[in-house]
Coordinates of C-alpha atoms in Angstrom, one line a residue:
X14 CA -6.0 -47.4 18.5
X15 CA -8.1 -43.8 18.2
X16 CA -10.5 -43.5 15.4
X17 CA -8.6 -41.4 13.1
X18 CA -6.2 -44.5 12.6
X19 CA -8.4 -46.8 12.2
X20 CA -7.6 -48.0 8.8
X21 CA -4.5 -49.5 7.3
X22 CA -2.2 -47.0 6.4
X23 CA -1.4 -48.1 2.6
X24 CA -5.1 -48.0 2.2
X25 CA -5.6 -44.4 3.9
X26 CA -2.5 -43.1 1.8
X27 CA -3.9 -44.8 -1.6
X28 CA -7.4 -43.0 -0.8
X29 CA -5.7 -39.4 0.0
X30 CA -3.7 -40.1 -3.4
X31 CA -7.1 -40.2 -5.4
X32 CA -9.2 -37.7 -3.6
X33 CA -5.6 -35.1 -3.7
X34 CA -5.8 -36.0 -7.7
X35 CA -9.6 -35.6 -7.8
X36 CA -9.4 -31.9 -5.9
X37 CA -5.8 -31.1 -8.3
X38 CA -8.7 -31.5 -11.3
X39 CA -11.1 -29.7 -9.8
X40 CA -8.9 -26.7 -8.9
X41 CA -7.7 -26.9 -12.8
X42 CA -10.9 -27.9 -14.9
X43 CA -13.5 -26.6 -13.2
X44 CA -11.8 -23.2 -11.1
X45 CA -9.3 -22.6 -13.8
X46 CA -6.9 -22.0 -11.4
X47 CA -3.1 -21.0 -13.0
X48 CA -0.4 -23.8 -13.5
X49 CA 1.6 -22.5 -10.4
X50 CA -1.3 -22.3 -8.5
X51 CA -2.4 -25.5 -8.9
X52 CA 0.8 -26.7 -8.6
X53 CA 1.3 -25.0 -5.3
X54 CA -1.8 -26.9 -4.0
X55 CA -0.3 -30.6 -4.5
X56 CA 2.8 -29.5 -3.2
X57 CA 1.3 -28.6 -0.6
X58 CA -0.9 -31.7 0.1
X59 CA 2.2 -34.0 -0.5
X60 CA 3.5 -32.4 2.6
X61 CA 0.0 -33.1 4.7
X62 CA 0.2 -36.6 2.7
X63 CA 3.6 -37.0 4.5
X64 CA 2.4 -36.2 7.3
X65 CA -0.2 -38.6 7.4
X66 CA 2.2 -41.3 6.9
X67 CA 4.5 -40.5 9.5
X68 CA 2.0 -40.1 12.6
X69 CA -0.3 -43.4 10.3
X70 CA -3.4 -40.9 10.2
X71 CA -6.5 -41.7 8.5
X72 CA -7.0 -38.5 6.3
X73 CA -10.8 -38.9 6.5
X74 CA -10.7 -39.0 10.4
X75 CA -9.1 -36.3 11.4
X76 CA -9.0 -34.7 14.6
X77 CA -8.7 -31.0 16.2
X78 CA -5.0 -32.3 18.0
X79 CA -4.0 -33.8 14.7
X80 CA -4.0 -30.3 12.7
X81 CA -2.4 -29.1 15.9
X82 CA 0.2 -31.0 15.5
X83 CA 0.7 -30.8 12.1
X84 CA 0.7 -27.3 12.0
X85 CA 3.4 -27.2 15.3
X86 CA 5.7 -29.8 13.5
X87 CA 5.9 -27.3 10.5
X88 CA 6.8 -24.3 12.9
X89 CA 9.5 -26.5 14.5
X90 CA 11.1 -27.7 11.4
X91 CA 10.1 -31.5 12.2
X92 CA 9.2 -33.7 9.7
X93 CA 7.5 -33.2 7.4
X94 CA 9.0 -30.4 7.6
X95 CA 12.8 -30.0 6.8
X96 CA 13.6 -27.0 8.6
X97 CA 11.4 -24.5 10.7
X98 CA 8.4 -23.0 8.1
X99 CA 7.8 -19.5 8.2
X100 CA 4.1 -17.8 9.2
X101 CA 3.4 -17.3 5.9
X102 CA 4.3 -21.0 4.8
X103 CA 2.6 -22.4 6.9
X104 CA -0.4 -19.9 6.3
X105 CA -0.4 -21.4 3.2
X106 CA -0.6 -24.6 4.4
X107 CA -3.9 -23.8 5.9
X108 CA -5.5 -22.6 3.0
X109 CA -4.7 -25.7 1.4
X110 CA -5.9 -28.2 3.3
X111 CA -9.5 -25.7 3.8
X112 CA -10.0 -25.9 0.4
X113 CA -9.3 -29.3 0.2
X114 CA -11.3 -30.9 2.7
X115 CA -14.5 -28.2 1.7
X116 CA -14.1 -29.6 -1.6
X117 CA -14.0 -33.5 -0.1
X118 CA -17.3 -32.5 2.1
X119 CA -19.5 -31.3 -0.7
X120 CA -18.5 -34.3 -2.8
X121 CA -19.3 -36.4 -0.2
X122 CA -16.3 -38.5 0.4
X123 CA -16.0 -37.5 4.2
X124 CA -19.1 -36.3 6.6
X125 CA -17.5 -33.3 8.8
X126 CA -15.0 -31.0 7.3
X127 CA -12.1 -31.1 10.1
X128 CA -10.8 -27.7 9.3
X129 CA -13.4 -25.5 10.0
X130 CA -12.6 -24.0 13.2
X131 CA -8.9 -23.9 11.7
X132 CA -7.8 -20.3 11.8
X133 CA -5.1 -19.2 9.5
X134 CA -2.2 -17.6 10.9
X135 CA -2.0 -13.7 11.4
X136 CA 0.9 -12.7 8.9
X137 CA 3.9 -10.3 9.8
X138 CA 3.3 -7.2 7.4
X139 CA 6.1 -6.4 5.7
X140 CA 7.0 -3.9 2.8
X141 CA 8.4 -5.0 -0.7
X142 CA 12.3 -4.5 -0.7
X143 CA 13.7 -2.7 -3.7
X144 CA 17.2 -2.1 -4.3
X145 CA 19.0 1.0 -5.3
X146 CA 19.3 1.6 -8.9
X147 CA 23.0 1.9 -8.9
X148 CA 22.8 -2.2 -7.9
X149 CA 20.4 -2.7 -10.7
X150 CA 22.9 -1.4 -12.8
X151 CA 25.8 -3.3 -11.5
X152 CA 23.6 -6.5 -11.7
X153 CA 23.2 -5.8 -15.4
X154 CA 26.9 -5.9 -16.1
X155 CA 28.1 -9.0 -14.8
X156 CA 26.5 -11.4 -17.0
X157 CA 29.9 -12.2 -19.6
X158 CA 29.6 -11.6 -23.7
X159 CA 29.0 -15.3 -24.2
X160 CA 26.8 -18.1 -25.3
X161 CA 24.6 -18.2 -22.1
X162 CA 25.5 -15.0 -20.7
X163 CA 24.0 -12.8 -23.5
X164 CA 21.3 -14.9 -22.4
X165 CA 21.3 -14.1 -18.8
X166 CA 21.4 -10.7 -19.9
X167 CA 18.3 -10.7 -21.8
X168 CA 16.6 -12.2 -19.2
X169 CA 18.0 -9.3 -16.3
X170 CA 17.2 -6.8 -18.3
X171 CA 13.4 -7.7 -19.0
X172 CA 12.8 -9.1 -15.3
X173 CA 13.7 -5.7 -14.4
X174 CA 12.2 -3.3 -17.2
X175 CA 9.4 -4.9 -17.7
X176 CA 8.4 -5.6 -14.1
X177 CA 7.8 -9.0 -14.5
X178 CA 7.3 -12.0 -12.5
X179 CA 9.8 -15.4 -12.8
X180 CA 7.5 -17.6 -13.7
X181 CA 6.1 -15.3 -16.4
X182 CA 9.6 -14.9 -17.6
X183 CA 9.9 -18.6 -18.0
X184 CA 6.4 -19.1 -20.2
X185 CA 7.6 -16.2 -22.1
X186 CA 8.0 -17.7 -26.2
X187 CA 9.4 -16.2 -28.8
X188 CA 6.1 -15.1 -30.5
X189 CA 5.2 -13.1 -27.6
X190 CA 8.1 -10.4 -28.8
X191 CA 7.8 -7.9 -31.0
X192 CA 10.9 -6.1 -30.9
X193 CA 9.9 -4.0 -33.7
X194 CA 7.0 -2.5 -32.2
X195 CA 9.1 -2.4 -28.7
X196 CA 6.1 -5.1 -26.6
X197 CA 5.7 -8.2 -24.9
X198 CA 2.4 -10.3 -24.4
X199 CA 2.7 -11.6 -21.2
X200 CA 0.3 -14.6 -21.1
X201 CA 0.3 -16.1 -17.8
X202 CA -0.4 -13.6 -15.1
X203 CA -1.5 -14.0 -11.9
X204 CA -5.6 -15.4 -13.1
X205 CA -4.0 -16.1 -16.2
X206 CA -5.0 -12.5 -17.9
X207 CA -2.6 -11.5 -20.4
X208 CA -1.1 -7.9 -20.8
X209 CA 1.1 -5.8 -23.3
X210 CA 4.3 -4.7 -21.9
X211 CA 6.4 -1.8 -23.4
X212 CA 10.1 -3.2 -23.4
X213 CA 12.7 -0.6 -23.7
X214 CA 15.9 0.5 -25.1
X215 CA 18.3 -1.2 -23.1
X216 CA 16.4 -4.3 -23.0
X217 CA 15.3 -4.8 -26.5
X218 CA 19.1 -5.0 -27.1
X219 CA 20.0 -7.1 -24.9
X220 CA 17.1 -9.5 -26.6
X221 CA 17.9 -8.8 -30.0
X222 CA 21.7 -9.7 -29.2
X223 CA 20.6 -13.0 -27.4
X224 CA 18.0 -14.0 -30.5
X225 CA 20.5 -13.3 -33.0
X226 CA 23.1 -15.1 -31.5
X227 CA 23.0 -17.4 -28.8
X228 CA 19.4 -19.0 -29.0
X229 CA 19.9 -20.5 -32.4
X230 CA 22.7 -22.3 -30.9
X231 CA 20.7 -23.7 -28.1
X232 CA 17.7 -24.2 -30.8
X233 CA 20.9 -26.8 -32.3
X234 CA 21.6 -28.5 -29.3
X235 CA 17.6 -29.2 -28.8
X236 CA 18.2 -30.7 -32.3
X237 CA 20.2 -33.3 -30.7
X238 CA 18.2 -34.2 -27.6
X239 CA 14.9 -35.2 -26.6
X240 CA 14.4 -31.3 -24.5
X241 CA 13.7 -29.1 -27.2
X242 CA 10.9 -26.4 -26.5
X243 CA 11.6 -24.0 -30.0
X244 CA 8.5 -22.1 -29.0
X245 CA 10.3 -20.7 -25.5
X246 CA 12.2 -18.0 -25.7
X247 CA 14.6 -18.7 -22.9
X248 CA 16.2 -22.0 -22.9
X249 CA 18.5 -24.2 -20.6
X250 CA 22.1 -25.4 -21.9
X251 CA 20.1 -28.4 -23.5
X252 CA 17.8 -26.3 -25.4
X253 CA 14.6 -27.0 -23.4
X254 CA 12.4 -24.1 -21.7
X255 CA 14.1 -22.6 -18.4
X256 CA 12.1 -23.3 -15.6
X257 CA 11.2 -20.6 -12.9
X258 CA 13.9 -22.4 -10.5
X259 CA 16.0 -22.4 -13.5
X260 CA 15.3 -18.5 -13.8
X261 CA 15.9 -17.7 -10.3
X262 CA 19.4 -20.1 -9.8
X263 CA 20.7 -17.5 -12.7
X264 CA 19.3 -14.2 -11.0
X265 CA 20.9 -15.5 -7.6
X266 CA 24.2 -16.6 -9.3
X267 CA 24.4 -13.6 -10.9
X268 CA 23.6 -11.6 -7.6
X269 CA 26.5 -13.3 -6.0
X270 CA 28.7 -12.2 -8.5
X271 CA 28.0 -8.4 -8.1
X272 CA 27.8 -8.9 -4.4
X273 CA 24.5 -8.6 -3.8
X274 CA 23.3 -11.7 -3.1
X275 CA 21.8 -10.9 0.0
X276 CA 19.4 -8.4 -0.8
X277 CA 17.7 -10.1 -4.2
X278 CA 15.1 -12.1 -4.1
X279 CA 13.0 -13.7 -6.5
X280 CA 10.4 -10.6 -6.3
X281 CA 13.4 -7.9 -6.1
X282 CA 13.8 -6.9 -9.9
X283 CA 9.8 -6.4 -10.2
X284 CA 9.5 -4.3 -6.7
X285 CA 12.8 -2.1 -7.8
X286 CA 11.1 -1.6 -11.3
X287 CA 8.0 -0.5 -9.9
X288 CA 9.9 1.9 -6.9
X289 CA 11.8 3.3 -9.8
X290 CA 9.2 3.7 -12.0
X291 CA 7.5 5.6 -9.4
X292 CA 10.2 7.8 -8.2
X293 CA 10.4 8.9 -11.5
X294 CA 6.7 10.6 -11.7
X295 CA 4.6 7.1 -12.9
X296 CA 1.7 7.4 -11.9
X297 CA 0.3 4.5 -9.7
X298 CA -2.2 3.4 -11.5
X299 CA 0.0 2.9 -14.4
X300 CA 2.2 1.4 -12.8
X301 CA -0.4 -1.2 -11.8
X302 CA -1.2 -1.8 -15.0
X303 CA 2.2 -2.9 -16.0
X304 CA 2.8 -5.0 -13.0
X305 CA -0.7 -6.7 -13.4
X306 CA -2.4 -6.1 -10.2
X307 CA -5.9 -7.0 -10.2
X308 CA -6.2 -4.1 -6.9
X309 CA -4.6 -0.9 -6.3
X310 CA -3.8 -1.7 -3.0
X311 CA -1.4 -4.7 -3.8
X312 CA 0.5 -2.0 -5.9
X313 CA 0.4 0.9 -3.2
X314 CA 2.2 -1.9 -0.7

């Protein structure tokens, strides 16, 4: 048997369980590191974790052919992996486990950090998609005049006037409109800074009509379950907060429907605001502003 599996392997798993939970409240407490973020992290350590346990690996003997392997099995789509990863994926990947095993060497739980001659993989450069305006349009229509399409609606219309991401459309509550004064706080950017949004005509409406209407029905079925979230301002059929998968199953059923399925993605809306916007005379560094970009050069891509 080589070194690196050397140990039992409930013992090695039940040791990269604690020290994956250890660096999870590291990233949170100590880094501060956004929800997703963090969240991103352990998802991607389950995977390594899996890993480990298919091949029995001892996490805190790890070898230069093992992270070659992992990282090939990934490419392939063998498991861990469930289908074929993409560069960027499995970029990620990388910077995962770095992190992680820096964090496990200057605690002291293992004497050699294996990934540090681990290069991350050179990423394809690609250009933001944004679709025509005239299929932002079309998209807006097809959500019906009901109980959850007026929500649906709402949602459209501010993922795509206000630039903003899924996952801040999901923490989005009800306090964080004003539709008086025409804003929205956005609370959990990327680094967790907040910013003031204008929201306009057409999707201050479709709000209004959803508040009005069909939220204080879902608000009555939270009444009658154990999923209630009243401070969210988009909720599920059971009256608890959407969830960013939630959010994007909608925007993709809703693509389908207007036949444009195949050219949305979860980042569409905010790139086609932002083209627009431009297009229209913004100027770029306002436009940066509204999207949340910490550097100019994210929002010139």
């Amino acid at each position: 048997m080589t070194p690196s599996r050397s140990r039992t392997p409930s013992r090695a798993a039940d040791q990269l369980e604690r020290w994956v939970d250890e660096f999870v409240s590291y990233i949170r407490i100590e880094k501060g590191l956004a929800d997703n973020t963090v969240a991103a992290y352990r998802r991607d350590l389950a995977t390594w974790s899996r890993y480990c346990a298919i091949v029995r690996l001892d996490p805190a003997r790890v070898a230069d052919r093992d992270l070659t392997d992992f990282l090939e099995r990934l490419r392939r789509g063998r498991p861990p992996a469930g289908r074929p990863l993409s560069p960027s994926t499995v970029g990620r990947l990388v910077v995962s486990l770095r992190a992680f095993y820096r964090f496990l060497v200057r605690e002291q739980r293992i004497d050699r950090d294996p990934t540090a001659a681990l290069g991350v993989p050179k990423q394809p450069r690609t250009l933001p998609k944004a679709i025509p305006l005239e299929d932002v349009e079309r998209l807006l229509e097809v959500a019906p005049d009901d109980l959850l399409g007026r929500r649906d609606r709402a949602m459209l219309e501010l993922l795509y006037g206000c630039g903003l991401r899924i996952s801040e459309l999901s923490a989005l509550d009800v306090d964080d409109v004003d539709l008086d004064s025409g804003t929205a706080l956005v609370r959990s950017g990327k680094g967790s800074k907040a910013r003031q949004l204008p929201v306009g005509r057409a999707a201050a409406t479709a709000l209004a009509s959803y508040v009005t209407t069909s939220r204080p029905a879902l608000v009555a079925r939270a009444r009658r379950s154990s999923h209630g979230d009243r401070a969210a301002m988009f909720l599920n059929a059971r009256g608890g907060r959407l969830s960013r998968q939630g959010c994007w199953k909608i925007v993709k059923g809703h693509a389908e429907v207007a036949g444009i399925a195949d050219r949305v993605s979860p980042h569409t809306l905010r790139h086609s605001f932002a083209t627009h916007m431009l297009d229209g005379g913004a100027d770029i560094r306002v436009v940066q502003e509204l999207l949340g970009h910490a550097s100019l050069a994210t929002t010139q891509i």
